[in-house]
PDB file of C-alpha atoms in Angstrom:
ATOM      1  CA  LYS A   1      78.697  88.764  86.882  1.00 87.00           C
ATOM      2  CA  ALA A   2      75.268  89.726  86.271  1.00 90.00           C
ATOM      3  CA  MET A   3      76.198  93.128  84.905  1.00 91.00           C
ATOM      4  CA  ALA A   4      78.784  91.630  82.851  1.00 91.00           C
ATOM      5  CA  SER A   5      76.210  89.401  81.162  1.00 91.00           C
ATOM      6  CA  LYS A   6      74.535  91.775  80.977  1.00 93.00           C
ATOM      7  CA  ALA A   7      76.639  93.872  78.404  1.00 92.00           C
ATOM      8  CA  VAL A   8      77.389  90.486  76.646  1.00 92.00           C
ATOM      9  CA  ASP A   9      73.684  90.203  76.560  1.00 93.00           C
ATOM     10  CA  MET A  10      73.630  93.617  74.965  1.00 94.00           C
ATOM     11  CA  GLU A  11      76.133  92.759  72.375  1.00 92.00           C
ATOM     12  CA  VAL A  12      78.400  95.818  73.598  1.00 94.00           C
ATOM     13  CA  PHE A  13      82.221  96.015  71.886  1.00 94.00           C
ATOM     14  CA  ALA A  14      83.912  97.161  75.019  1.00 95.00           C
ATOM     15  CA  VAL A  15      83.449  97.111  78.857  1.00 94.00           C
ATOM     16  CA  ILE A  16      85.339  98.860  81.364  1.00 92.00           C
ATOM     17  CA  GLY A  17      85.267  97.758  84.465  1.00 88.00           C
ATOM     18  CA  PRO A  18      84.723  96.525  87.294  1.00 87.00           C
ATOM     19  CA  THR A  19      87.538  98.668  89.350  1.00 84.00           C
ATOM     20  CA  LEU A  20      86.970  96.473  92.696  1.00 83.00           C
ATOM     21  CA  SER A  21      89.739  93.266  92.211  1.00 85.00           C
ATOM     22  CA  GLY A  22      86.642  90.801  93.845  1.00 85.00           C
ATOM     23  CA  ALA A  23      84.386  91.894  91.697  1.00 89.00           C
ATOM     24  CA  MET A  24      86.705  92.093  87.779  1.00 92.00           C
ATOM     25  CA  VAL A  25      87.475  88.096  88.821  1.00 89.00           C
ATOM     26  CA  VAL A  26      84.180  87.078  89.165  1.00 88.00           C
ATOM     27  CA  SER A  27      83.063  89.316  85.983  1.00 90.00           C
ATOM     28  CA  MET A  28      85.736  88.435  83.829  1.00 93.00           C
ATOM     29  CA  ASN A  29      84.565  85.216  82.518  1.00 93.00           C
ATOM     30  CA  GLU A  30      81.327  86.668  81.275  1.00 94.00           C
ATOM     31  CA  THR A  31      83.110  88.923  79.428  1.00 95.00           C
ATOM     32  CA  ARG A  32      86.230  86.180  78.093  1.00 95.00           C
ATOM     33  CA  ARG A  33      83.227  83.716  77.235  1.00 93.00           C
ATOM     34  CA  ALA A  34      81.713  86.270  74.995  1.00 95.00           C
ATOM     35  CA  GLN A  35      85.453  87.333  73.541  1.00 96.00           C
ATOM     36  CA  ILE A  36      84.847  90.754  74.668  1.00 95.00           C
ATOM     37  CA  PRO A  37      87.378  92.841  75.768  1.00 96.00           C
ATOM     38  CA  ASN A  38      87.413  94.457  79.123  1.00 94.00           C
ATOM     39  CA  PHE A  39      89.606  97.269  80.562  1.00 94.00           C
ATOM     40  CA  THR A  40      90.230  97.435  84.056  1.00 91.00           C
ATOM     41  CA  GLY A  41      92.230  99.103  86.942  1.00 86.00           C
ATOM     42  CA  ALA A  42      91.668  96.459  90.114  1.00 86.00           C
ATOM     43  CA  ALA A  43      94.704  95.553  91.274  1.00 83.00           C
ATOM     44  CA  ALA A  44      94.887  92.318  92.320  1.00 83.00           C
ATOM     45  CA  ALA A  45      97.804  90.341  90.545  1.00 80.00           C
ATOM     46  CA  ALA A  46      95.204  87.473  89.860  1.00 82.00           C
ATOM     47  CA  ILE A  47      93.684  88.917  87.617  1.00 87.00           C
ATOM     48  CA  THR A  48      95.733  89.017  84.568  1.00 82.00           C
ATOM     49  CA  SER A  49      97.566  85.468  85.988  1.00 83.00           C
ATOM     50  CA  GLN A  50      95.092  84.244  85.232  1.00 84.00           C
ATOM     51  CA  GLY A  51      95.940  84.651  81.291  1.00 89.00           C
ATOM     52  CA  ASN A  52      92.502  85.979  79.870  1.00 92.00           C
ATOM     53  CA  PRO A  53      93.384  87.257  76.111  1.00 94.00           C
ATOM     54  CA  TYR A  54      90.566  90.190  76.936  1.00 95.00           C
ATOM     55  CA  VAL A  55      91.313  91.853  80.122  1.00 94.00           C
ATOM     56  CA  ILE A  56      93.629  94.874  79.575  1.00 92.00           C
ATOM     57  CA  ARG A  57      95.263  96.678  82.245  1.00 88.00           C
ATOM     58  CA  THR A  58      94.916  99.818  83.060  1.00 87.00           C
ATOM     59  CA  ASN A  59      97.080 100.250  85.750  1.00 82.00           C
ATOM     60  CA  SER A  60      99.533  98.599  87.104  1.00 82.00           C
ATOM     61  CA  THR A  61      99.533  95.707  88.626  1.00 84.00           C
ATOM     62  CA  GLN A  62     100.096  94.084  92.419  1.00 88.00           C
ATOM     63  CA  ALA A  63     102.686  92.834  91.669  1.00 88.00           C
ATOM     64  CA  VAL A  64     104.318  95.417  89.774  1.00 90.00           C
ATOM     65  CA  THR A  65     103.728  97.787  92.801  1.00 92.00           C
ATOM     66  CA  MET A  66     104.589  96.242  96.224  1.00 95.00           C
ATOM     67  CA  PRO A  67     108.435  95.487  95.172  1.00 96.00           C
ATOM     68  CA  LYS A  68     108.760  99.265  95.023  1.00 96.00           C
ATOM     69  CA  VAL A  69     106.393  99.821  98.067  1.00 97.00           C
ATOM     70  CA  ALA A  70     108.880  97.038  99.428  1.00 98.00           C
ATOM     71  CA  ARG A  71     112.039  99.222  98.476  1.00 97.00           C
ATOM     72  CA  TYR A  72     110.482 102.047  99.696  1.00 97.00           C
ATOM     73  CA  ILE A  73     110.267 100.745 102.804  1.00 98.00           C
ATOM     74  CA  SER A  74     113.632  99.453 103.308  1.00 98.00           C
ATOM     75  CA  ASP A  75     115.269 101.743 101.097  1.00 97.00           C
ATOM     76  CA  GLY A  76     114.049 105.450 101.509  1.00 96.00           C
ATOM     77  CA  LEU A  77     112.408 104.704 105.449  1.00 97.00           C
ATOM     78  CA  LYS A  78     115.702 102.068 106.483  1.00 98.00           C
ATOM     79  CA  ALA A  79     112.715 100.384 107.697  1.00 98.00           C
ATOM     80  CA  LYS A  80     114.178  96.204 108.768  1.00 98.00           C
ATOM     81  CA  THR A  81     110.914  95.498 110.579  1.00 98.00           C
ATOM     82  CA  VAL A  82     107.250  96.188 109.327  1.00 98.00           C
ATOM     83  CA  ASP A  83     103.834  95.913 110.539  1.00 98.00           C
ATOM     84  CA  VAL A  84     101.363  94.555 106.881  1.00 98.00           C
ATOM     85  CA  VAL A  85      97.915  95.561 107.660  1.00 98.00           C
ATOM     86  CA  TYR A  86      95.217  94.292 105.154  1.00 97.00           C
ATOM     87  CA  ILE A  87      91.625  93.779 103.663  1.00 95.00           C
ATOM     88  CA  ASN A  88      90.617  90.228 103.339  1.00 95.00           C
ATOM     89  CA  SER A  89      89.585  90.161  99.699  1.00 90.00           C
ATOM     90  CA  ASP A  90      91.110  89.219  96.729  1.00 85.00           C
ATOM     91  CA  PHE A  91      91.963  92.972  96.739  1.00 88.00           C
ATOM     92  CA  GLY A  92      93.689  92.348  99.785  1.00 93.00           C
ATOM     93  CA  LYS A  93      94.892  88.790  99.975  1.00 93.00           C
ATOM     94  CA  GLY A  94      96.622  89.638  97.094  1.00 91.00           C
ATOM     95  CA  GLY A  95      98.486  92.571  97.607  1.00 93.00           C
ATOM     96  CA  ARG A  96      99.863  91.272 101.120  1.00 96.00           C
ATOM     97  CA  ASN A  97     101.117  87.808  99.383  1.00 96.00           C
ATOM     98  CA  GLU A  98     102.540  90.210  96.696  1.00 95.00           C
ATOM     99  CA  PHE A  99     104.637  92.842  99.471  1.00 97.00           C
ATOM    100  CA  LEU A 100     105.262  89.154 101.719  1.00 98.00           C
ATOM    101  CA  LYS A 101     106.868  88.457  99.431  1.00 97.00           C
ATOM    102  CA  ALA A 102     108.999  91.019  98.188  1.00 98.00           C
ATOM    103  CA  ALA A 103     109.445  92.720 101.578  1.00 98.00           C
ATOM    104  CA  LYS A 104     111.365  89.115 101.986  1.00 97.00           C
ATOM    105  CA  SER A 105     113.532  89.241  99.215  1.00 97.00           C
ATOM    106  CA  LEU A 106     115.067  92.844 100.803  1.00 97.00           C
ATOM    107  CA  GLY A 107     115.467  91.599 104.699  1.00 97.00           C
ATOM    108  CA  LEU A 108     112.781  93.306 105.815  1.00 98.00           C
ATOM    109  CA  GLU A 109     111.652  91.103 108.672  1.00 98.00           C
ATOM    110  CA  VAL A 110     106.708  91.356 109.346  1.00 98.00           C
ATOM    111  CA  LYS A 111     105.987  91.611 113.154  1.00 98.00           C
ATOM    112  CA  ALA A 112     102.679  91.737 112.662  1.00 97.00           C
ATOM    113  CA  ASP A 113     100.198  90.679 109.914  1.00 98.00           C
ATOM    114  CA  VAL A 114      96.337  91.930 110.464  1.00 98.00           C
ATOM    115  CA  SER A 115      93.631  91.168 108.259  1.00 97.00           C
ATOM    116  CA  THR A 116      90.550  93.030 108.822  1.00 97.00           C
ATOM    117  CA  ASP A 117      87.587  92.665 106.878  1.00 96.00           C
ATOM    118  CA  GLN A 118      85.200  94.923 104.430  1.00 92.00           C
ATOM    119  CA  ALA A 119      82.985  96.851 105.760  1.00 93.00           C
ATOM    120  CA  GLN A 120      84.158  95.942 109.059  1.00 95.00           C
ATOM    121  CA  LEU A 121      83.617  99.501 111.067  1.00 95.00           C
ATOM    122  CA  ASP A 122      85.751  98.912 114.351  1.00 97.00           C
ATOM    123  CA  PHE A 123      89.752  99.457 113.850  1.00 98.00           C
ATOM    124  CA  SER A 124      90.707  99.651 117.722  1.00 97.00           C
ATOM    125  CA  SER A 125      91.735  96.559 118.020  1.00 97.00           C
ATOM    126  CA  ALA A 126      93.395  95.983 115.088  1.00 97.00           C
ATOM    127  CA  VAL A 127      95.435  98.933 116.028  1.00 97.00           C
ATOM    128  CA  ILE A 128      96.003  98.282 119.587  1.00 97.00           C
ATOM    129  CA  LYS A 129      97.998  94.297 118.003  1.00 97.00           C
ATOM    130  CA  LEU A 130      99.713  97.751 116.102  1.00 97.00           C
ATOM    131  CA  LYS A 131     100.589  99.244 118.436  1.00 96.00           C
ATOM    132  CA  GLN A 132     102.502  96.450 120.681  1.00 96.00           C
ATOM    133  CA  SER A 133     105.113  95.498 117.767  1.00 96.00           C
ATOM    134  CA  ASP A 134     108.278  96.983 117.749  1.00 94.00           C
ATOM    135  CA  ALA A 135     107.976  97.051 113.818  1.00 97.00           C
ATOM    136  CA  ASP A 136     109.231 100.361 112.666  1.00 98.00           C
ATOM    137  CA  VAL A 137     107.204 101.052 109.581  1.00 98.00           C
ATOM    138  CA  LEU A 138     103.303 100.315 109.433  1.00 98.00           C
ATOM    139  CA  PHE A 139     101.532  98.783 105.063  1.00 98.00           C
ATOM    140  CA  ALA A 140      98.342  99.332 105.458  1.00 98.00           C
ATOM    141  CA  TYR A 141      96.682  98.196 102.549  1.00 96.00           C
ATOM    142  CA  THR A 142      92.702  98.197 103.116  1.00 95.00           C
ATOM    143  CA  ASN A 143      89.770  99.648 100.605  1.00 92.00           C
ATOM    144  CA  GLU A 144      89.309 103.356 100.692  1.00 92.00           C
ATOM    145  CA  GLU A 145      86.091 103.104 103.591  1.00 95.00           C
ATOM    146  CA  GLU A 146      88.490 101.113 105.672  1.00 96.00           C
ATOM    147  CA  SER A 147      91.486 103.135 105.116  1.00 96.00           C
ATOM    148  CA  ALA A 148      89.281 105.940 106.673  1.00 97.00           C
ATOM    149  CA  ARG A 149      88.511 104.391 109.629  1.00 97.00           C
ATOM    150  CA  LEU A 150      92.011 102.503 110.171  1.00 98.00           C
ATOM    151  CA  LEU A 151      93.715 106.140 109.966  1.00 97.00           C
ATOM    152  CA  LYS A 152      90.989 107.690 112.456  1.00 97.00           C
ATOM    153  CA  GLU A 153      91.563 104.274 114.813  1.00 97.00           C
ATOM    154  CA  LEU A 154      95.602 105.057 114.496  1.00 97.00           C
ATOM    155  CA  ARG A 155      95.437 108.180 115.228  1.00 96.00           C
ATOM    156  CA  LYS A 156      92.819 107.993 118.102  1.00 96.00           C
ATOM    157  CA  GLN A 157      95.067 105.405 119.289  1.00 97.00           C
ATOM    158  CA  GLY A 158      98.606 108.236 119.559  1.00 96.00           C
ATOM    159  CA  TYR A 159      99.746 105.775 116.655  1.00 97.00           C
ATOM    160  CA  ALA A 160     103.484 107.349 115.975  1.00 95.00           C
ATOM    161  CA  LYS A 161     105.299 105.025 113.575  1.00 97.00           C
ATOM    162  CA  PRO A 162     105.209 105.693 109.856  1.00 97.00           C
ATOM    163  CA  ILE A 163     102.936 104.574 107.927  1.00 97.00           C
ATOM    164  CA  VAL A 164     103.107 103.443 104.039  1.00 97.00           C
ATOM    165  CA  GLY A 165     100.336 102.283 101.190  1.00 94.00           C
ATOM    166  CA  ASP A 166      99.048 102.541  98.300  1.00 88.00           C
ATOM    167  CA  THR A 167      97.050 104.601  95.953  1.00 81.00           C
ATOM    168  CA  THR A 168      94.387 103.794  97.852  1.00 86.00           C
ATOM    169  CA  LEU A 169      95.430 105.183 101.604  1.00 89.00           C
ATOM    170  CA  ILE A 170      95.395 107.986 100.044  1.00 87.00           C
ATOM    171  CA  SER A 171      92.882 108.809  97.747  1.00 87.00           C
ATOM    172  CA  GLN A 172      90.935 111.878  98.018  1.00 90.00           C
ATOM    173  CA  LYS A 173      87.675 109.583  99.493  1.00 93.00           C
ATOM    174  CA  VAL A 174      90.036 108.874 102.305  1.00 93.00           C
ATOM    175  CA  ILE A 175      91.445 111.899 103.354  1.00 93.00           C
ATOM    176  CA  GLU A 176      87.793 113.177 102.798  1.00 94.00           C
ATOM    177  CA  LEU A 177      86.565 110.391 105.352  1.00 94.00           C
ATOM    178  CA  ALA A 178      89.483 110.113 107.350  1.00 94.00           C
ATOM    179  CA  GLY A 179      90.109 114.361 108.193  1.00 90.00           C
ATOM    180  CA  ASP A 180      92.119 115.351 109.491  1.00 82.00           C
TER     181      ASP A 180
END
């Protein structure tokens, strides 16, 4: 919010960012008040559903991407059940909620629904819950650092089911942090 206020005070023509959904939800009111176009790559469906005419998305909203992910799990992987692990933030909750709606419409049964925290370091208990589930596939929807930690813990505990995610899960930063 402080950075958006600073941009407004500087009388900028437009604002690019933020890219994190939680930050965008907070800052977009400042640019709206000043009638400044605000370009964002943030994915939370709640951002554009508020009807702010000054927000311009540079990528698809979760309302568009999550049905595609659910359809891939259902049709592409022929899964009947899925576990969900998500980060407890605007980004994570928004993606989770859109995914759950899409999964339900396709007849995908959600077995484990596991919330994790931002900056969470230990994913051992989350992975234990996932391993105890008999779901066919895991859908992981966390931030980059948390995705890397989750993937490392899944590997450490011998998790062997398919893991599906959105672009965050396979970002270069996650690959670098997770390693082999």
